[in-house]
């Protein structure tokens, strides 16, 4: 592999020439090209910035697998994955715009500080033209801000907070993953169908920005269909034992518990709630229910048998095409490709990261340049299909993807270790679409695309 | 009233974990004078003993089922655990179900061994070094231990459920003549609380009523004199280190059904357990236990809604706030001795 | 010169030279060589070397001299960052007011925390500082979100007032600058396949780091520094001679808090973001580790330790399997894969493991930190030349500048 040798495309030719003559030349980076880290034709570097240490390390590892696969497919290796199902046909396995795709990886540590340091080193040291990845909204917003200032494109990985494409949206940043508002809008009708329209909700919310936007969205959506919110309790980020928050729930007269938690927090709070036997109780003459608005495969795995019967939403699920039909074409192609290489089905984080890489590559191909402004123009208002989520729109107003949302439920008797959730329903795009000036997304401005330099 | 009672119960059970960790930490500190930042990692290792044990029990013979295909088109695997094959399906399933309590059989000897190796191999060389060096080297060890676990088991939490009969919760409210659902309390948490009382009781009686324990206590008070009496105190201290590691280990192993173990859980408990030890008073065993339960209960109280309404964010800081108040009013913690760790 | 004796002047000049030459020293490998991965001469990392160097130098004034082990110093770093970013949001993106405010606010904050914590000593002091800092972190992450922007961290926004600046209509954020000299502008120099980057931000941090180093040198050599060492050696004896140790330790605490605030302000000046994680106990632990790893109580040690840790965090975490395969490309396939498998657990996502193991090795074998390693090597070379002599006979607080301080 020669990734390393061409790591710094910018320098290659000039450096060799310089070395030959041994005549020092001084120039500033900005004068060399029209935009940050413009490739010189021999290769283009993408930066995969994912959590490799800390609680989300496994999720990061899955994202990295998807990136490896995407790079392989873009460079013409492997079986091509979703390249064949993707509605845009500009990608032909010869890299991007004739440039071989190289990549660098970094560790966000799920800390906005470390994530920015890592992204900066990719931009400054390795000459990355695009940064992607991440497993939390705080990190996504921080790195998105950095990319905007540095003049590179940011293709968000897993980030679910409304803010990423709401008050913290940036012209250079794009999100394929769905958000808290969409989760809530997709869940509410299904919840009404399953549990009736007369329910009292008690919610536990992780006490940081993502948790708040999620809680706000869920409360608005469920109250719109007749549910009442009895109480919303904020739980500390560092909490591991949620017993003292869960114990008073039954006593409050609530008959639904909403857990606005993610990752380790969610695994623990759900485990605790099931331990307290909440799911076996009757309150107000109804079965007590638990809802986890944002699901992920790894969380389901971590919570084990506790997720049986618990409803939540996902951006994508690997069984989508088999169970919901050809609308979700691309899913099987990706699952086969991923499964053949790694031996297990991909997570939604992997799918979103793979899709983002393809979308970026395609946008560059269509724009005919890696210039961030060209890419922004190519992605804004872009309608595509065949990446597993059905017909999708990259909305120009906020750089958010609009597509169907999957409502899932934890399986009672999983057949194998990958078969943890069942698809309850797929909520169509129209139902989860909102106006760009929705109050939950208000404030902030996209600004203008920044090509750096 | 009932909410108070409820939170006391919750606190007792949170406190059990704190108390057990702090007890082990204090044993090491009191006997050896070593500040062990790897103690949280020992707790984590104990948890993974339970995980390993339940995985061992679930080791299975694999048969391919050609009639059903998985997502890649390969035949699916039918797994039959060996224990089920050996003891019959029912007994086998019961053994697997009881994996967590049974894992103590693995956790105790393994953790004692880990303690021995750690003390002889590393800690021994640090008795005469400054506390800062001890902190750094044990902190390094903690990182190494947790990274090894991460490399083997991954970073995701691993569900390790309690035996089926402990599923669900007991309704204390009903038993006390209140309405249903007022005070519910999970069975496994009761088990954990009782278990912690047994362990604490065992450690105290061991130190109090056996000759060995007496010598160790004497050694804690005055190591040199005991040495001059011709007693090989070093050997006993090594043994005590093993005991402390085992206490942390069993605390971790039994904790797995309450919260699924992950590789960094030790770090989550580390700061907290130091706060507990210091609040209790460095080197005081009863202090550590008392402070553990006290902080557990206070933490539970702070998470009550009406208290949170008065002081927003109080549940985020209560432990630290209490620590500060106690240290400012009682210079050596609740039951600390003079002159310990003040230089 | 500058009130220093001859030896210290030489030492300071060496430090200045090293700071100025960092872009060369951290970029030893040619761009196209396989080892280019180990180059650290890009602006962000060089800035971090200087900034965390300042942080560690400041911490060392407290810990190295008085022996008080604070586990909450990251709180001052965080407070400094928040103040600086607020200054940039409200007044101007010129870095000077931000840095000044950072130093002032963190100094005041240190005064309060120091006043409370210094009522106790030993581990009780450590726990008090830890508790206060953890409280600050937890609150910054949640309840104080209106001030700190919580999880996401405080960033600049297009609609910030910035009252000292002309109305911004460009649609993009202004860059932080020093009277118009943008912090992120760099010049590159290519020679013999090497590329050296000279970044305005780095030199700004570097100059401040040298000043910070000079001040710390003066403190170490002053009667005040002597007093602080007396606190470490024997506080009881000190109080018997009629001296009250508290004002001295408090002064040291506040000074080191201001150093941390300065570092925080500089971090925000280089990259206008202030995240709450900067205040977490792990961040406080990091500076403790930097200082002890480098050599507590020595002047150069903490800077070395800071460089060591930041280098690991940023360089080792980026080595992935593809890079490994690139290195061992020339070997036969079987051997290549074997080597990659062997190294794999220690780099990339395993960088923590390597760091943890290295800590242990350094602490076990070099009780005085990296500085002692340097001294031992010098001694060994000297002894070899002169023959004989006890290598451990000369243990002083004054470090010997060795070629090793390069990093």
mmCIF file of N, CA and C in Angstrom, chain A residues 360-442:
data_model
loop_
_atom_site.group_PDB
_atom_site.id
_atom_site.type_symbol
_atom_site.label_atom_id
_atom_site.label_comp_id
_atom_site.label_asym_id
_atom_site.label_seq_id
_atom_site.Cartn_x
_atom_site.Cartn_y
_atom_site.Cartn_z
ATOM 1 N N UNK A 360 -20.250 12.208 -0.601
ATOM 2 C CA UNK A 360 -19.204 13.208 -0.806
ATOM 3 C C UNK A 360 -18.493 12.968 -2.132
ATOM 4 N N UNK A 361 -18.128 11.695 -2.345
ATOM 5 C CA UNK A 361 -17.388 11.354 -3.557
ATOM 6 C C UNK A 361 -18.208 11.715 -4.798
ATOM 7 N N UNK A 362 -19.482 11.375 -4.733
ATOM 8 C CA UNK A 362 -20.357 11.645 -5.859
ATOM 9 C C UNK A 362 -20.493 13.145 -6.102
ATOM 10 N N UNK A 363 -20.612 13.898 -5.012
ATOM 11 C CA UNK A 363 -20.756 15.348 -5.150
ATOM 12 C C UNK A 363 -19.515 15.944 -5.789
ATOM 13 N N UNK A 364 -18.333 15.454 -5.360
ATOM 14 C CA UNK A 364 -17.096 15.965 -5.953
ATOM 15 C C UNK A 364 -17.060 15.627 -7.435
ATOM 16 N N UNK A 365 -17.456 14.410 -7.745
ATOM 17 C CA UNK A 365 -17.464 13.953 -9.130
ATOM 18 C C UNK A 365 -18.383 14.831 -9.979
ATOM 19 N N UNK A 366 -19.568 15.091 -9.439
ATOM 20 C CA UNK A 366 -20.522 15.891 -10.207
ATOM 21 C C UNK A 366 -20.063 17.329 -10.330
ATOM 22 N N UNK A 367 -19.460 17.840 -9.213
ATOM 23 C CA UNK A 367 -19.031 19.231 -9.236
ATOM 24 C C UNK A 367 -17.784 19.400 -10.085
ATOM 25 N N UNK A 368 -17.045 18.312 -10.251
ATOM 26 C CA UNK A 368 -15.807 18.390 -11.016
ATOM 27 C C UNK A 368 -14.666 19.026 -10.244
ATOM 28 N N UNK A 369 -14.829 19.150 -8.941
ATOM 29 C CA UNK A 369 -13.779 19.772 -8.137
ATOM 30 C C UNK A 369 -13.901 19.311 -6.691
ATOM 31 N N UNK A 370 -12.802 19.424 -5.938
ATOM 32 C CA UNK A 370 -12.873 19.173 -4.496
ATOM 33 C C UNK A 370 -13.119 20.476 -3.728
ATOM 34 N N UNK A 371 -13.227 21.551 -4.461
ATOM 35 C CA UNK A 371 -13.465 22.837 -3.804
ATOM 36 C C UNK A 371 -14.752 22.754 -2.975
ATOM 37 N N UNK A 372 -14.651 23.024 -1.659
ATOM 38 C CA UNK A 372 -15.829 22.887 -0.793
ATOM 39 C C UNK A 372 -17.051 23.613 -1.336
ATOM 40 N N UNK A 373 -16.839 24.758 -1.977
ATOM 41 C CA UNK A 373 -17.992 25.497 -2.482
ATOM 42 C C UNK A 373 -18.675 24.740 -3.612
ATOM 43 N N UNK A 374 -17.879 24.068 -4.426
ATOM 44 C CA UNK A 374 -18.457 23.253 -5.476
ATOM 45 C C UNK A 374 -19.228 22.093 -4.902
ATOM 46 N N UNK A 375 -18.671 21.479 -3.862
ATOM 47 C CA UNK A 375 -19.323 20.333 -3.234
ATOM 48 C C UNK A 375 -20.634 20.766 -2.582
ATOM 49 N N UNK A 376 -20.585 21.902 -1.902
ATOM 50 C CA UNK A 376 -21.795 22.393 -1.243
ATOM 51 C C UNK A 376 -22.889 22.586 -2.273
ATOM 52 N N UNK A 377 -22.508 23.181 -3.398
ATOM 53 C CA UNK A 377 -23.485 23.423 -4.450
ATOM 54 C C UNK A 377 -24.057 22.104 -4.983
ATOM 55 N N UNK A 378 -23.167 21.101 -5.119
ATOM 56 C CA UNK A 378 -23.616 19.822 -5.660
ATOM 57 C C UNK A 378 -24.513 19.070 -4.676
ATOM 58 N N UNK A 379 -24.278 19.248 -3.401
ATOM 59 C CA UNK A 379 -25.069 18.500 -2.415
ATOM 60 C C UNK A 379 -26.374 19.192 -2.048
ATOM 61 N N UNK A 380 -26.394 20.509 -2.120
ATOM 62 C CA UNK A 380 -27.590 21.243 -1.714
ATOM 63 C C UNK A 380 -28.753 20.900 -2.631
ATOM 64 N N UNK A 381 -29.837 20.465 -2.037
ATOM 65 C CA UNK A 381 -31.012 20.126 -2.813
ATOM 66 C C UNK A 381 -30.859 18.850 -3.627
ATOM 67 N N UNK A 382 -29.808 18.075 -3.349
ATOM 68 C CA UNK A 382 -29.554 16.849 -4.099
ATOM 69 C C UNK A 382 -30.558 15.767 -3.712
ATOM 70 N N UNK A 383 -31.215 15.192 -4.711
ATOM 71 C CA UNK A 383 -32.143 14.090 -4.451
ATOM 72 C C UNK A 383 -31.523 12.809 -4.941
ATOM 73 N N UNK A 384 -31.527 11.797 -4.095
ATOM 74 C CA UNK A 384 -30.907 10.543 -4.505
ATOM 75 C C UNK A 384 -31.678 9.360 -3.929
ATOM 76 N N UNK A 385 -31.276 8.181 -4.357
ATOM 77 C CA UNK A 385 -31.957 6.952 -3.936
ATOM 78 C C UNK A 385 -30.933 5.832 -4.012
ATOM 79 N N UNK A 386 -31.296 4.705 -3.419
ATOM 80 C CA UNK A 386 -30.436 3.538 -3.575
ATOM 81 C C UNK A 386 -29.325 3.427 -2.565
ATOM 82 N N UNK A 387 -29.338 4.249 -1.509
ATOM 83 C CA UNK A 387 -28.342 4.105 -0.456
ATOM 84 C C UNK A 387 -28.964 3.447 0.771
ATOM 85 N N UNK A 388 -30.081 2.770 0.574
ATOM 86 C CA UNK A 388 -30.642 1.983 1.670
ATOM 87 C C UNK A 388 -31.757 2.657 2.442
ATOM 88 N N UNK A 389 -31.915 3.989 2.273
ATOM 89 C CA UNK A 389 -32.929 4.693 3.049
ATOM 90 C C UNK A 389 -34.146 5.066 2.213
ATOM 91 N N UNK A 390 -34.196 4.627 0.975
ATOM 92 C CA UNK A 390 -35.269 5.075 0.108
ATOM 93 C C UNK A 390 -34.930 6.441 -0.468
ATOM 94 N N UNK A 391 -35.874 7.056 -1.197
ATOM 95 C CA UNK A 391 -35.609 8.369 -1.793
ATOM 96 C C UNK A 391 -35.272 9.388 -0.708
ATOM 97 N N UNK A 392 -34.220 10.142 -0.937
ATOM 98 C CA UNK A 392 -33.717 11.042 0.091
ATOM 99 C C UNK A 392 -33.396 12.393 -0.522
ATOM 100 N N UNK A 393 -33.592 13.417 0.279
ATOM 101 C CA UNK A 393 -33.268 14.778 -0.162
ATOM 102 C C UNK A 393 -32.258 15.401 0.797
ATOM 103 N N UNK A 394 -31.183 15.978 0.230
ATOM 104 C CA UNK A 394 -30.282 16.789 1.055
ATOM 105 C C UNK A 394 -30.783 18.219 0.993
ATOM 106 N N UNK A 395 -31.493 18.677 2.009
ATOM 107 C CA UNK A 395 -32.147 19.977 1.907
ATOM 108 C C UNK A 395 -31.126 21.104 1.903
ATOM 109 N N UNK A 396 -31.346 22.059 1.018
ATOM 110 C CA UNK A 396 -30.385 23.156 0.869
ATOM 111 C C UNK A 396 -30.403 24.087 2.068
ATOM 112 N N UNK A 397 -31.575 24.246 2.677
ATOM 113 C CA UNK A 397 -31.712 25.266 3.718
ATOM 114 C C UNK A 397 -30.894 24.941 4.974
ATOM 115 N N UNK A 398 -30.735 23.653 5.298
ATOM 116 C CA UNK A 398 -30.009 23.340 6.537
ATOM 117 C C UNK A 398 -29.053 22.152 6.411
ATOM 118 N N UNK A 399 -28.879 21.621 5.195
ATOM 119 C CA UNK A 399 -27.939 20.520 4.970
ATOM 120 C C UNK A 399 -28.297 19.270 5.768
ATOM 121 N N UNK A 400 -29.590 19.049 5.930
ATOM 122 C CA UNK A 400 -30.079 17.859 6.618
ATOM 123 C C UNK A 400 -30.707 16.934 5.583
ATOM 124 N N UNK A 401 -30.480 15.619 5.727
ATOM 125 C CA UNK A 401 -31.124 14.651 4.840
ATOM 126 C C UNK A 401 -32.534 14.354 5.319
ATOM 127 N N UNK A 402 -33.469 14.280 4.372
ATOM 128 C CA UNK A 402 -34.841 13.913 4.723
ATOM 129 C C UNK A 402 -35.185 12.587 4.085
ATOM 130 N N UNK A 403 -35.518 11.635 4.941
ATOM 131 C CA UNK A 403 -35.805 10.288 4.451
ATOM 132 C C UNK A 403 -36.678 9.569 5.472
ATOM 133 N N UNK A 404 -37.076 8.352 5.149
ATOM 134 C CA UNK A 404 -37.950 7.601 6.046
ATOM 135 C C UNK A 404 -37.241 7.275 7.353
ATOM 136 N N UNK A 405 -38.029 7.146 8.421
ATOM 137 C CA UNK A 405 -37.467 6.783 9.720
ATOM 138 C C UNK A 405 -38.012 5.415 10.120
ATOM 139 N N UNK A 406 -37.126 4.578 10.634
ATOM 140 C CA UNK A 406 -37.512 3.224 10.990
ATOM 141 C C UNK A 406 -37.903 3.176 12.464
ATOM 142 N N UNK A 407 -39.099 2.673 12.731
ATOM 143 C CA UNK A 407 -39.492 2.472 14.131
ATOM 144 C C UNK A 407 -39.293 0.990 14.453
ATOM 145 N N UNK A 408 -38.534 0.722 15.498
ATOM 146 C CA UNK A 408 -38.187 -0.664 15.818
ATOM 147 C C UNK A 408 -38.624 -1.025 17.229
ATOM 148 N N UNK A 409 -38.617 -2.328 17.474
ATOM 149 C CA UNK A 409 -38.945 -2.820 18.816
ATOM 150 C C UNK A 409 -37.970 -3.941 19.145
ATOM 151 N N UNK A 410 -37.525 -3.989 20.387
ATOM 152 C CA UNK A 410 -36.630 -5.058 20.809
ATOM 153 C C UNK A 410 -37.335 -6.398 20.694
ATOM 154 N N UNK A 411 -36.640 -7.396 20.137
ATOM 155 C CA UNK A 411 -37.259 -8.690 19.910
ATOM 156 C C UNK A 411 -37.408 -9.465 21.212
ATOM 157 N N UNK A 412 -38.536 -10.168 21.348
ATOM 158 C CA UNK A 412 -38.742 -10.960 22.561
ATOM 159 C C UNK A 412 -37.816 -12.175 22.567
ATOM 160 N N UNK A 413 -37.754 -12.860 21.424
ATOM 161 C CA UNK A 413 -36.918 -14.055 21.357
ATOM 162 C C UNK A 413 -35.981 -13.986 20.171
ATOM 163 N N UNK A 414 -34.866 -13.298 20.323
ATOM 164 C CA UNK A 414 -33.967 -13.153 19.191
ATOM 165 C C UNK A 414 -33.446 -14.513 18.718
ATOM 166 N N UNK A 415 -33.400 -14.665 17.389
ATOM 167 C CA UNK A 415 -32.945 -15.938 16.843
ATOM 168 C C UNK A 415 -31.428 -16.053 16.888
ATOM 169 N N UNK A 416 -30.745 -14.918 16.733
ATOM 170 C CA UNK A 416 -29.294 -14.955 16.842
ATOM 171 C C UNK A 416 -28.813 -13.615 17.376
ATOM 172 N N UNK A 417 -27.510 -13.505 17.562
ATOM 173 C CA UNK A 417 -26.978 -12.312 18.227
ATOM 174 C C UNK A 417 -27.107 -11.035 17.407
ATOM 175 N N UNK A 418 -27.428 -11.164 16.086
ATOM 176 C CA UNK A 418 -27.566 -9.953 15.276
ATOM 177 C C UNK A 418 -29.019 -9.528 15.152
ATOM 178 N N UNK A 419 -29.885 -10.401 15.553
ATOM 179 C CA UNK A 419 -31.300 -10.201 15.291
ATOM 180 C C UNK A 419 -31.959 -9.682 16.561
ATOM 181 N N UNK A 420 -31.583 -8.454 16.957
ATOM 182 C CA UNK A 420 -32.026 -7.981 18.265
ATOM 183 C C UNK A 420 -33.301 -7.157 18.200
ATOM 184 N N UNK A 421 -33.519 -6.509 17.050
ATOM 185 C CA UNK A 421 -34.712 -5.656 16.955
ATOM 186 C C UNK A 421 -35.562 -6.070 15.767
ATOM 187 N N UNK A 422 -36.849 -5.809 15.882
ATOM 188 C CA UNK A 422 -37.731 -6.058 14.744
ATOM 189 C C UNK A 422 -38.288 -4.721 14.275
ATOM 190 N N UNK A 423 -38.523 -4.635 12.963
ATOM 191 C CA UNK A 423 -39.038 -3.388 12.416
ATOM 192 C C UNK A 423 -40.545 -3.350 12.628
ATOM 193 N N UNK A 424 -41.026 -2.316 13.285
ATOM 194 C CA UNK A 424 -42.456 -2.194 13.526
ATOM 195 C C UNK A 424 -43.119 -1.500 12.355
ATOM 196 N N UNK A 425 -42.493 -0.428 11.945
ATOM 197 C CA UNK A 425 -43.093 0.382 10.909
ATOM 198 C C UNK A 425 -42.026 1.294 10.338
ATOM 199 N N UNK A 426 -42.229 1.738 9.114
ATOM 200 C CA UNK A 426 -41.350 2.760 8.578
ATOM 201 C C UNK A 426 -42.189 4.005 8.369
ATOM 202 N N UNK A 427 -41.814 5.082 9.037
ATOM 203 C CA UNK A 427 -42.588 6.319 8.917
ATOM 204 C C UNK A 427 -42.109 7.067 7.684
ATOM 205 N N UNK A 428 -43.011 7.398 6.767
ATOM 206 C CA UNK A 428 -42.590 8.036 5.523
ATOM 207 C C UNK A 428 -42.046 9.446 5.739
ATOM 208 N N UNK A 429 -41.220 9.847 4.787
ATOM 209 C CA UNK A 429 -40.516 11.128 4.870
ATOM 210 C C UNK A 429 -41.425 12.304 5.212
ATOM 211 N N UNK A 430 -42.600 12.365 4.510
ATOM 212 C CA UNK A 430 -43.464 13.546 4.682
ATOM 213 C C UNK A 430 -43.794 13.779 6.149
ATOM 214 N N UNK A 431 -43.972 12.652 6.875
ATOM 215 C CA UNK A 431 -44.406 12.793 8.260
ATOM 216 C C UNK A 431 -43.318 13.356 9.168
ATOM 217 N N UNK A 432 -42.060 13.172 8.782
ATOM 218 C CA UNK A 432 -40.979 13.630 9.667
ATOM 219 C C UNK A 432 -40.347 14.926 9.155
ATOM 220 N N UNK A 433 -40.850 15.448 8.058
ATOM 221 C CA UNK A 433 -40.273 16.685 7.525
ATOM 222 C C UNK A 433 -40.797 17.893 8.293
ATOM 223 N N UNK A 434 -39.947 18.849 8.475
ATOM 224 C CA UNK A 434 -40.333 20.072 9.190
ATOM 225 C C UNK A 434 -39.832 21.264 8.395
ATOM 226 N N UNK A 435 -40.382 22.430 8.694
ATOM 227 C CA UNK A 435 -39.938 23.642 8.006
ATOM 228 C C UNK A 435 -38.572 24.047 8.543
ATOM 229 N N UNK A 436 -37.724 24.617 7.681
ATOM 230 C CA UNK A 436 -36.386 25.003 8.144
ATOM 231 C C UNK A 436 -36.422 25.997 9.302
ATOM 232 N N UNK A 437 -37.517 26.742 9.413
ATOM 233 C CA UNK A 437 -37.561 27.744 10.487
ATOM 234 C C UNK A 437 -38.333 27.235 11.700
ATOM 235 N N UNK A 438 -38.511 25.923 11.815
ATOM 236 C CA UNK A 438 -39.145 25.341 12.994
ATOM 237 C C UNK A 438 -38.435 25.858 14.253
ATOM 238 N N UNK A 439 -39.214 26.248 15.275
ATOM 239 C CA UNK A 439 -38.575 26.842 16.460
ATOM 240 C C UNK A 439 -37.485 25.953 17.088
ATOM 241 N N UNK A 440 -37.622 24.634 16.956
ATOM 242 C CA UNK A 440 -36.604 23.767 17.555
ATOM 243 C C UNK A 440 -35.276 23.860 16.818
ATOM 244 N N UNK A 441 -35.316 24.430 15.615
ATOM 245 C CA UNK A 441 -34.092 24.524 14.823
ATOM 246 C C UNK A 441 -33.687 25.976 14.603
ATOM 247 N N UNK A 442 -34.378 26.875 15.285
ATOM 248 C CA UNK A 442 -34.166 28.293 15.045
ATOM 249 C C UNK A 442 -32.826 28.759 15.609
#
